[in-house]
Each structure stands twice: as structure tokens, then as C-alpha cells.
Coordinates of C-alpha atoms in Angstrom, one line a residue:
X621 CA 135.9 130.0 50.8
X622 CA 136.1 133.2 52.7
X623 CA 135.4 133.3 56.5
X624 CA 132.1 135.2 56.1
X625 CA 130.8 132.7 53.6
X626 CA 131.8 129.7 55.8
X627 CA 130.2 131.3 58.8
X628 CA 127.1 132.1 56.8
X629 CA 126.8 128.4 55.7
X630 CA 127.3 127.3 59.3
X631 CA 124.6 129.7 60.6
X632 CA 122.2 128.6 57.8
X633 CA 122.9 125.0 58.7
X634 CA 122.0 125.5 62.3
X635 CA 119.0 127.6 61.4
X636 CA 117.8 124.8 59.1
X637 CA 118.4 122.2 61.9
X638 CA 116.3 124.2 64.3
X639 CA 113.5 124.6 61.8
X640 CA 113.5 120.9 61.1
X641 CA 113.4 119.9 64.8
X642 CA 111.1 122.7 66.1
X643 CA 108.7 123.6 63.3
X644 CA 108.5 120.5 61.2
X645 CA 109.0 118.0 64.1
X646 CA 111.6 116.0 62.3
X647 CA 113.4 113.5 64.5
X648 CA 116.7 114.9 65.7
X649 CA 118.8 112.1 64.3
X650 CA 117.3 112.5 60.8
X651 CA 117.5 116.3 61.0
X652 CA 121.2 116.3 61.9
X653 CA 122.2 113.8 59.3
X654 CA 120.4 115.7 56.6
X655 CA 121.8 119.1 57.6
X656 CA 125.3 117.5 57.8
X657 CA 125.0 116.3 54.2
X658 CA 123.7 119.7 53.0
X659 CA 126.5 121.6 54.8
X660 CA 129.1 119.3 53.3
X661 CA 127.7 119.9 49.8
X662 CA 127.4 123.7 50.3
X663 CA 131.0 124.2 51.3
X664 CA 132.2 122.3 48.2
X665 CA 133.5 119.3 49.9
X666 CA 134.6 116.7 47.3
X667 CA 131.6 114.5 46.7
X668 CA 133.7 111.3 47.1
X669 CA 134.7 112.4 50.6
X670 CA 131.3 113.3 52.0
X671 CA 130.0 109.8 52.9
X672 CA 133.4 108.9 54.4
X673 CA 133.3 112.0 56.5
X674 CA 129.8 111.2 57.8
X675 CA 130.8 107.7 58.6
X676 CA 134.0 108.9 60.4
X677 CA 132.0 111.4 62.4
X678 CA 129.5 108.7 63.5
X679 CA 132.1 106.1 64.2
X680 CA 134.5 108.4 66.0
X681 CA 131.7 109.6 68.4
X682 CA 130.0 106.2 69.0
X683 CA 133.3 104.4 69.6
X684 CA 133.1 105.6 73.2
X685 CA 129.6 107.0 73.6
X686 CA 127.6 103.9 72.7
X687 CA 129.3 101.7 75.2
X688 CA 129.1 104.2 78.0
X689 CA 125.5 105.1 77.4
X690 CA 124.5 101.4 77.1
X691 CA 126.3 100.4 80.3
X692 CA 125.0 103.4 82.2
X693 CA 121.5 102.6 81.1
X694 CA 121.8 99.0 82.2
X695 CA 123.1 100.0 85.6
X696 CA 120.4 102.5 86.2
X697 CA 117.7 100.1 85.1
X698 CA 119.0 97.5 87.6
X699 CA 118.8 100.0 90.4
X700 CA 115.4 101.2 89.3
X701 CA 113.7 97.8 88.9
X702 CA 115.1 96.4 92.2
X703 CA 113.6 99.2 94.2
X704 CA 117.0 100.6 95.3
X705 CA 116.0 104.1 94.3
X706 CA 113.1 104.2 96.8
X707 CA 115.3 102.8 99.6
X708 CA 118.0 105.4 98.8
X709 CA 115.5 108.3 99.1
X710 CA 113.9 106.9 102.2
X711 CA 117.2 106.3 104.0
X712 CA 118.5 109.8 103.2
X713 CA 115.3 111.2 104.7
X714 CA 115.6 109.1 107.8
X715 CA 119.2 110.2 108.3
X716 CA 118.4 114.0 107.9
X717 CA 115.1 113.9 109.7
X718 CA 111.5 114.8 108.7
X719 CA 112.2 118.5 108.9
X720 CA 114.8 118.3 106.2
X721 CA 112.8 116.2 103.7
X722 CA 113.4 118.5 100.7
X723 CA 117.2 118.4 101.4
X724 CA 117.2 114.7 101.8
X725 CA 115.3 114.1 98.6
X726 CA 117.6 116.5 96.7
X727 CA 120.7 114.7 98.1
X728 CA 119.3 111.4 97.1
X729 CA 118.3 112.7 93.6
X730 CA 121.9 114.0 93.1
X731 CA 123.3 110.6 93.7
X732 CA 120.6 108.7 91.8
X733 CA 121.0 111.0 88.8
X734 CA 124.6 109.9 88.1
X735 CA 123.7 106.5 86.5
X736 CA 120.0 107.2 85.6
X737 CA 118.8 109.4 82.8
X738 CA 117.0 112.6 83.9
X739 CA 113.4 111.8 82.8
X740 CA 113.6 108.2 84.0
X741 CA 115.2 109.2 87.4
X742 CA 112.6 111.9 88.0
X743 CA 109.7 109.6 87.2
X744 CA 111.2 107.0 89.6
X745 CA 111.3 109.5 92.4
X746 CA 107.8 111.0 91.8
X747 CA 106.0 108.4 94.0
X748 CA 108.5 109.1 96.8
X749 CA 108.0 112.8 96.4
X750 CA 104.2 112.3 96.5
X751 CA 104.4 110.2 99.6
X752 CA 106.4 112.7 101.6
X753 CA 104.3 115.7 100.3
X754 CA 101.1 113.9 101.4
X755 CA 102.6 113.3 104.9
X756 CA 103.7 117.0 105.1
X757 CA 100.4 118.2 103.6
X758 CA 102.1 120.3 100.9
X759 CA 101.8 120.3 97.1
X760 CA 104.3 118.2 95.1
X761 CA 106.0 121.2 93.7
X762 CA 107.4 122.1 97.1
X763 CA 109.6 119.0 97.3
X764 CA 109.7 118.1 93.6
X765 CA 111.1 121.3 92.1
X766 CA 114.6 121.1 93.8
X767 CA 114.8 117.4 93.0
X768 CA 114.2 117.9 89.3
X769 CA 116.6 120.8 89.2
X770 CA 119.6 119.0 90.6
X771 CA 118.8 115.9 88.5
X772 CA 119.0 117.9 85.3
X773 CA 122.2 119.6 86.4
X774 CA 123.9 116.2 86.9
X775 CA 122.4 115.1 83.5
X776 CA 124.1 117.8 81.5
X777 CA 127.6 117.7 83.0
X778 CA 128.3 114.3 84.6
X779 CA 129.1 111.1 82.5
X780 CA 127.8 108.7 81.5
X781 CA 125.0 111.0 80.3
X782 CA 125.0 111.3 76.5
X783 CA 125.4 115.0 75.9
X784 CA 128.5 115.5 78.0
X785 CA 130.0 112.1 77.0
X786 CA 129.5 113.0 73.3
X787 CA 130.8 116.5 73.8
X788 CA 133.9 115.1 75.5
X789 CA 134.5 112.8 72.6
X790 CA 134.2 115.6 70.1
X791 CA 136.7 117.8 72.1
X792 CA 138.9 114.9 73.1
X793 CA 138.3 115.9 76.7
X794 CA 139.4 113.6 79.6
X795 CA 136.2 112.0 80.9
X796 CA 137.7 111.6 84.3
X797 CA 138.4 115.3 84.7
X798 CA 135.0 116.1 83.3
X799 CA 133.4 113.7 85.9
X800 CA 135.3 115.2 88.8
X801 CA 134.6 118.8 87.8
X802 CA 131.0 118.1 87.0
X803 CA 130.3 116.5 90.4
X804 CA 132.3 119.2 92.2
X805 CA 130.2 121.9 90.7
X806 CA 126.9 120.0 91.2
X807 CA 127.4 119.8 95.0
X808 CA 126.9 123.5 95.6
X809 CA 124.2 123.5 93.0
X810 CA 122.2 121.0 95.0
X811 CA 122.2 123.5 97.9
X812 CA 121.4 126.4 95.5
X813 CA 118.5 124.4 94.1
X814 CA 117.0 124.2 97.5
X815 CA 117.1 127.9 98.2
X816 CA 116.0 129.0 94.7
X817 CA 113.1 126.5 94.8
X818 CA 112.1 127.8 98.3
X819 CA 112.1 131.3 96.9
X820 CA 110.1 130.3 93.9
X821 CA 107.6 128.4 96.0
X822 CA 106.7 131.6 98.0
X823 CA 103.8 132.0 95.6
X824 CA 100.9 129.4 95.5
X825 CA 100.8 127.5 92.3
X826 CA 97.3 126.1 91.4
X827 CA 97.7 122.4 90.8
X828 CA 96.3 121.1 87.5
X829 CA 93.1 119.1 88.0
X830 CA 94.5 115.8 86.6
X831 CA 97.5 116.0 88.9
X832 CA 95.4 117.1 91.8
X833 CA 93.2 114.0 91.3
X834 CA 96.2 111.7 90.9
X835 CA 97.9 113.2 94.0
X836 CA 94.6 112.9 96.1
X837 CA 94.2 109.3 95.2
X838 CA 97.9 108.4 95.7
X839 CA 98.1 105.3 98.0
X840 CA 100.5 103.8 100.3
X841 CA 103.0 102.7 97.7
X842 CA 104.7 106.1 97.8
X843 CA 104.6 106.6 101.6
X844 CA 107.8 107.0 103.4
X845 CA 109.4 103.7 104.2
X846 CA 107.1 101.9 101.8
X847 CA 109.9 100.6 99.7
X848 CA 109.9 96.8 99.1
X849 CA 111.5 95.0 102.0
X850 CA 113.7 92.9 99.7
X851 CA 115.0 95.9 97.8
X852 CA 118.7 96.5 98.0
X853 CA 119.8 98.8 100.8
X854 CA 121.3 102.2 100.5
X855 CA 124.8 100.8 101.0
X856 CA 124.4 98.6 97.9
X857 CA 123.1 101.4 95.8
X858 CA 125.9 103.8 96.9
X859 CA 128.4 101.0 96.2
X860 CA 127.2 100.6 92.6
X861 CA 127.3 104.3 92.0
X862 CA 130.5 105.3 93.9
X863 CA 132.8 102.4 92.9
X864 CA 132.9 103.3 89.2
X865 CA 133.4 107.0 90.1
X866 CA 136.2 106.1 92.4
X867 CA 137.9 104.0 89.7
X868 CA 137.6 106.9 87.2
X869 CA 139.1 109.3 89.7
X870 CA 142.0 106.9 90.4
X871 CA 142.8 106.8 86.7
X872 CA 142.7 110.5 86.4
X873 CA 144.9 111.0 89.4
X874 CA 147.4 108.6 88.0
X875 CA 147.5 110.3 84.7
X876 CA 148.1 113.6 86.4
X877 CA 150.8 112.6 88.9
X878 CA 152.8 109.9 87.0
X879 CA 154.9 110.5 83.9
X880 CA 154.0 109.1 80.5
X881 CA 155.2 105.6 79.9
X882 CA 155.2 104.7 83.6
X883 CA 153.9 101.1 84.0
X884 CA 151.7 102.0 87.0
X885 CA 150.2 104.9 85.1
X886 CA 149.2 102.5 82.4
X887 CA 147.6 100.2 84.9
X888 CA 145.7 103.0 86.6
X889 CA 144.6 104.3 83.2
X890 CA 143.1 101.0 82.4
X891 CA 141.4 100.6 85.7
X892 CA 140.1 104.2 85.6
X893 CA 138.8 104.1 82.1
X894 CA 135.0 104.8 82.2
X895 CA 134.2 101.7 80.2
X896 CA 136.1 99.4 82.6
X897 CA 134.7 101.2 85.6
X898 CA 131.1 100.8 84.4
X899 CA 131.7 97.1 83.6
X900 CA 132.9 96.6 87.1
X901 CA 129.6 98.2 88.4
X902 CA 127.6 95.9 86.1
X903 CA 129.4 92.9 87.5
X904 CA 128.8 94.1 91.0
X905 CA 125.1 94.5 90.2
X906 CA 124.8 90.8 89.3
X907 CA 126.2 89.9 92.7
X908 CA 124.6 92.6 94.9
X909 CA 121.2 92.8 93.3
X910 CA 120.4 89.9 91.0
X911 CA 121.9 87.1 93.1
X912 CA 120.6 88.5 96.5
X913 CA 117.1 89.0 95.1
X914 CA 117.1 85.5 93.6
X915 CA 116.7 86.7 90.0
X916 CA 117.2 84.1 87.4
X917 CA 119.7 84.9 84.6
X918 CA 116.8 85.1 82.2
X919 CA 115.1 87.7 84.3
X920 CA 118.3 89.7 84.9
X921 CA 119.0 89.8 81.2
X922 CA 115.4 90.9 80.5
X923 CA 115.8 93.8 83.0
X924 CA 119.0 94.9 81.3
X925 CA 117.7 94.5 77.8
X926 CA 114.7 96.7 78.7
X927 CA 117.1 99.6 79.2
X928 CA 118.4 99.4 75.6
X929 CA 115.5 100.6 73.4
X930 CA 115.4 104.1 75.1
X931 CA 119.2 104.2 75.1
X932 CA 119.3 103.3 71.4
X933 CA 117.6 106.6 70.4
X934 CA 119.9 108.6 72.6
X935 CA 122.9 106.8 71.1
X936 CA 121.8 107.5 67.5
X937 CA 121.1 111.2 68.3
X938 CA 124.5 111.5 69.9
X939 CA 126.2 109.8 67.0
X940 CA 124.4 112.2 64.6
X941 CA 125.7 115.1 66.6
X942 CA 129.2 113.7 66.1
X943 CA 128.6 113.6 62.4
X944 CA 127.5 117.2 62.4
X945 CA 130.6 118.1 64.4
X946 CA 132.9 116.3 62.0
X947 CA 131.4 118.1 59.0
X948 CA 131.8 121.5 60.7
X949 CA 135.5 120.7 61.4
X950 CA 136.3 119.2 58.0
X951 CA 134.5 121.9 56.1
X952 CA 136.6 124.7 57.7
X953 CA 133.6 126.3 59.4
X954 CA 135.0 125.5 62.9
X955 CA 138.3 127.1 61.9
X956 CA 136.5 130.2 60.6
X957 CA 134.6 130.5 63.8
X958 CA 137.7 130.0 65.8
X959 CA 139.5 132.9 64.0
X960 CA 136.4 135.1 64.4
X961 CA 136.3 134.5 68.2
X962 CA 140.0 135.2 68.4
X963 CA 139.5 138.5 66.5
X964 CA 136.6 139.5 68.7
X965 CA 138.6 138.7 71.9
X966 CA 135.6 136.8 73.3
X967 CA 136.7 134.3 76.0
X968 CA 136.2 130.8 74.6
X969 CA 134.6 129.6 77.8
X970 CA 132.0 132.4 77.6
X971 CA 131.4 131.7 73.9
X972 CA 130.8 128.0 74.6
X973 CA 128.3 128.7 77.3
X974 CA 126.3 131.3 75.4
X975 CA 126.2 129.3 72.1
X976 CA 125.0 126.2 74.0
X977 CA 122.4 128.2 76.0
X978 CA 121.0 129.8 72.8
X979 CA 120.8 126.5 71.0
X980 CA 119.2 124.9 74.1
X981 CA 116.5 127.6 74.2
X982 CA 115.9 127.4 70.4
X983 CA 115.4 123.7 70.0
X984 CA 114.9 122.2 73.4
X985 CA 117.4 119.3 73.6
X986 CA 120.3 119.7 75.9
X987 CA 122.1 116.9 74.2
X988 CA 121.8 118.5 70.7
X989 CA 122.9 121.9 72.1
X990 CA 126.0 120.5 73.8
X991 CA 127.0 118.4 70.8
X992 CA 126.5 121.2 68.3
X993 CA 128.4 123.7 70.4
X994 CA 131.3 121.3 70.8
X995 CA 131.3 120.8 67.1
X996 CA 131.4 124.5 66.4
X997 CA 134.3 125.1 68.9
X998 CA 136.2 121.9 68.4
X999 CA 138.8 123.6 66.1
X1000 CA 139.4 126.4 68.5
X1001 CA 139.6 124.1 71.6
X1002 CA 141.7 121.3 70.2
X1003 CA 144.0 123.6 68.4
X1004 CA 144.3 126.1 71.2
X1005 CA 147.1 124.3 73.2
X1006 CA 144.9 123.9 76.2
X1007 CA 145.8 121.5 79.0
X1008 CA 143.5 118.4 79.7
X1009 CA 142.1 120.2 82.8
X1010 CA 141.3 123.3 80.7
X1011 CA 139.6 121.3 78.0
X1012 CA 137.5 119.6 80.7
X1013 CA 136.5 122.9 82.2
X1014 CA 135.5 124.2 78.7
X1015 CA 133.4 121.1 78.1
X1016 CA 131.6 121.5 81.5
X1017 CA 130.9 125.1 80.8
X1018 CA 129.3 124.1 77.5
X1019 CA 127.3 121.5 79.4
X1020 CA 125.9 124.1 81.7
X1021 CA 124.8 126.1 78.7
X1022 CA 122.5 123.2 77.9
X1023 CA 121.0 123.3 81.4
X1024 CA 119.3 126.7 81.3
X1025 CA 116.1 128.0 79.6
X1026 CA 114.2 124.7 79.7
X1027 CA 110.7 125.6 78.3
X1028 CA 107.9 124.3 76.1
X1029 CA 110.1 122.8 73.4
X1030 CA 111.9 120.6 76.0
X1031 CA 110.4 117.2 76.8
X1032 CA 111.8 117.5 80.3
X1033 CA 109.7 120.6 80.8
X1034 CA 106.5 118.7 80.2
X1035 CA 107.6 115.8 82.4
X1036 CA 108.3 118.1 85.4
X1037 CA 105.2 120.3 85.0
X1038 CA 102.9 117.3 84.4
X1039 CA 104.0 115.4 87.6
X1040 CA 104.2 118.5 89.7
X1041 CA 100.8 119.8 88.5
X1042 CA 102.1 123.1 87.1
X1043 CA 100.4 125.0 84.2
X1044 CA 102.5 126.1 81.3
X1045 CA 102.6 129.7 82.7
X1046 CA 103.6 128.4 86.2
X1047 CA 106.2 126.1 84.7
X1048 CA 107.8 129.1 83.0
X1049 CA 107.7 131.0 86.3
X1050 CA 109.3 128.2 88.3
X1051 CA 111.0 125.4 86.3
X1052 CA 112.4 127.6 83.6
X1053 CA 113.7 130.1 86.1
X1054 CA 115.3 127.4 88.2
X1055 CA 117.1 125.7 85.3
X1056 CA 118.4 129.1 84.1
X1057 CA 119.7 130.1 87.6
X1058 CA 121.4 126.7 88.1
X1059 CA 122.9 126.8 84.6
X1060 CA 124.3 130.4 85.1
X1061 CA 125.5 129.5 88.6
X1062 CA 127.2 126.3 87.3
X1063 CA 128.9 128.3 84.6
X1064 CA 130.1 131.0 87.1
X1065 CA 131.5 128.3 89.4
X1066 CA 133.3 126.7 86.4
X1067 CA 134.8 130.0 85.5
X1068 CA 136.0 130.4 89.1
X1069 CA 137.7 127.0 88.9
X1070 CA 139.2 128.1 85.6
X1071 CA 140.7 131.2 87.3
X1072 CA 142.0 129.2 90.2
X1073 CA 143.1 125.9 88.5
X1074 CA 143.8 126.7 84.9

């Protein structure tokens, strides 16, 4: 087929995907599987190859994603249930002082967001935010807005979160480099989230009645220092989060500095693989949390298993995104888009960010936006002769496209506005603006790294 026809089929497929998810409220997994099948039929793919292509797309993506997402969910659940998150936020605030409560909560949120999914992590921190806001006699939006902003930034660009892990799998990006770059960019974004939120909070937002009542009746469980005495200390929580990150960075450093075939490089690659690093963290959690708190093995298993039902949906959606990406590649649509971008002389890093941002605004899910964009650009990126560092930078840029323009079709929008007491209009004035500014800033910093490092 000609390039215009292939691009037209690709555009129609994405349009149908958006209609299914947005208008007809079809589950993202079902919608992506159906659209993948229809696109494969439309481009004339041999009917005997279609099912095999779908299976290959699912298996190729889930081979790494399922393990990482499941292990990450288990680790986050252990930290959550044990009360370690509350201790982390309280300790950060104690160190930085009461006058820097927003900065302390934002710093704690940045760390906590690494192993914990955005919506879960934010809900965990809500009682702590409420407690400090009551003590300071301010509305929850004052402290909660920068916390939510940085947590979502980490969610879209730092493994083991599903969108960036799935996108890395589609683009064959080095997860270690993606992790390093994502964290490096998120550090200044944490500071920016503070300043932008302070500017947005110049106006007075009228708190919704239900939230105002909930906030007024909020008791001592969320007050500063009210974390359970037996909960793991901040050192334990930081150990569980930083040890796997350190292992991943060791593996990436070894792959960069040592030649291929070197025995030490192979050892470091094994130690620094994200799967091994998270398994080490899970093992440490048994010792540092379960054993010290006197949990039985049955209770520990129950805590870990409780993290899997929510993770299962995320894994399936991520796998379906891999299926769609595989079909776009096998059908030739990815190659057609690649040639069109080359002809238009549009920088690939800019194209990835813009496409991801548009898809995010259109259908709400950052994960779907990132995976779909990676699928569209996979041919151009994997066939472009880019270095591992450049591929990681492109992947992170696509991730930041999935950060901006969070609005009414995003479940995260409703979680943030509900707990902070914002109306829809005020949510658009504050949360949507904050996510868009952070997404754009993250992309610009990534572009700066591209100019300096790549």
C-alpha cells in the first residue's frame, strides 16, 4: 500500500481507539485488542499471520513488563500497609522544618512515587497532607497540589511504572538509562512543582462541600507524627527504594564503561537488571518489614497478593498496547510514518512528545498515550541508528508527553480534585495547568540533555 493509505489507516485506527475509550466507555484492553485486529485486516495482512502477530505483540511486551509491574506493586504495597509512607513524610518534614512543609511533602512524594502507582501513592499521602494543612490552617490544595504534580511526573518517566516500562520494551530502550534520566529530570521538576503550585494558589479555591466536611472532621490519624510507632523508619523505606535503583545504575554504568564480552560486564548486567534489582528489594522487605513487625508468612503473602488485582489490569492494558505497537510495525504503518517525519524534517524527539501529548489529551490515559506513541515511532527509532542513551532520551520525551493536559477524561484528575476539594473548573485552572507546565518543562530539560549528551 502507498504511504498516504497506510497513514490514513493508522489515523483511522487511533481515531476509532479514542472513540471506543472516550465515547463508548469500552475498557482500554478490549479497545486496543479490537483496533489492532481491525488495523491488521485493513492493511491486508495475511489472515494466517494476524493472530500470531497479536500473540507476539502481547508476549514480547509482557515478557518484561508483567514481572516489573507485579514486583513493583508488591514492594509498594509492603511500604504502604506497614505505615512506612507516613513515617517517610513525617521525617522529611521534621528534617526540613515546619516552615518548609510543602517542600518536605513534595520531596517525600518524589521518593515514594518510585515504587508506588500514582493514584495509590497520592491516596496514601492524603491523610498526611490533611494533617499538616490542619496544623497550618490552610486548605488541602496548598500542600497537596505540588505533591500530586511530582508524583505524576515520576509515574510517567520512571520504571517500574507501566507506561514507561512498556514504552521501553517497544523501543528496546535500556531501562537503566531511562531510570537515570527520568530521575535526573524529575529532581528539578520537584522544585518547579513547588513554585508553579504556589503561583496557582494565589487565588482562593472554594472547597467542595463534601471535601470541606471530610477535612473539618479529620482526626488525629493524619496529624504530624501520628504514624504508627511500630512502622518502619525512614531509613528502611529509603533502603527498599534506593537499593534497587543503585543496582540498576551499577548495571548501566558497567554496560557503558566495559567492553562487550567482558566477564565483569556480564555480572554487573545481571546484578543491574531491573527484575533482579526488584527481587532483591522484595527479599529485603521480608527482612526489614515483615520480620521486624512480626508478620506471619500468611499475612505477608496476603499483603503482597492484595497488590496483584489492581496490577493485573495495568499489565493487561500495557500488553494490549504492545499488541497495537506490533501491528503498527508489522503492517508498515510505522515505516510510513517514519518516512513522513523524515520528509517533513520534524525532529523525532519533538514528534514523540507532541503525539503523546495529543493522545493523552484525547483519551486520558498516560499509559495508553505513551505505548501508542512508542508503537507509532518504533520503526523510526529502532531503525534510526540511535545510541542506547539517545533511545532512552527519546523514550523519556514521549513519557513527558503523557504527563501534560490531565483533564476530565483522566481518572487521576478526579482523584486529585476530589481529595483536594476542587471543582471541575478549578481543577482545570490548577491541576491541568500544573501537569502541562511540568510536562513541557520535563520535555525541554530532556531536549537539553539530548543537546549536551547525545
